């Protein structure tokens, strides 16, 4: 088929004979082995693309509910699969905690020092001596 049928139930992607593409015939229909060979990534599975995309989406800060909607999952447990702990994220979290602790220490030090760390200015000297 060159174009999608007008029927609202028509499939967008099909085999050359118009049948549905399913898990068992996907690799053959799209020439997956040839494609990944040309890319130099042998062993890459089609589902790896979904996993990578969803992992990147999870890194954006999307909520579990938003990830569930995006991926079509019914349970938070399924969406959590894509929320990997990474060393990059761990460093960012550690830095944020460190920055928060430093800010609190700075506020506490400032509060303990009083209204100002500078000594108060003394009155002007008039040249008169006190008796």
PDB file of C-alpha atoms in Angstrom, residues 9-10 12 26 33 51 65 67 102 112 116 119 127 130:
ATOM      1  CA  UNK A   9      -9.501   1.993  11.773  1.00  0.00           C
ATOM      2  CA  UNK A  10      -6.839   1.601   9.059  1.00  0.00           C
ATOM      3  CA  UNK A  12      -0.577   3.251   9.371  1.00  0.00           C
ATOM      4  CA  UNK A  26       8.821  -6.531  12.818  1.00  0.00           C
ATOM      5  CA  UNK A  33      19.402  -6.498  11.190  1.00  0.00           C
ATOM      6  CA  UNK A  51      13.664   2.393  26.594  1.00  0.00           C
ATOM      7  CA  UNK A  65       2.080  10.030  36.345  1.00  0.00           C
ATOM      8  CA  UNK A  67       5.650   9.158  32.324  1.00  0.00           C
ATOM      9  CA  UNK A 102      26.219  25.983  52.574  1.00  0.00           C
ATOM     10  CA  UNK A 112      24.686  34.729  65.005  1.00  0.00           C
ATOM     11  CA  UNK A 116      25.978  43.711  61.033  1.00  0.00           C
ATOM     12  CA  UNK A 119      31.841  47.800  63.890  1.00  0.00           C
ATOM     13  CA  UNK A 127      38.058  68.719  69.039  1.00  0.00           C
ATOM     14  CA  UNK A 130      35.420  66.442  78.026  1.00  0.00           C
TER      15      UNK A 130
END
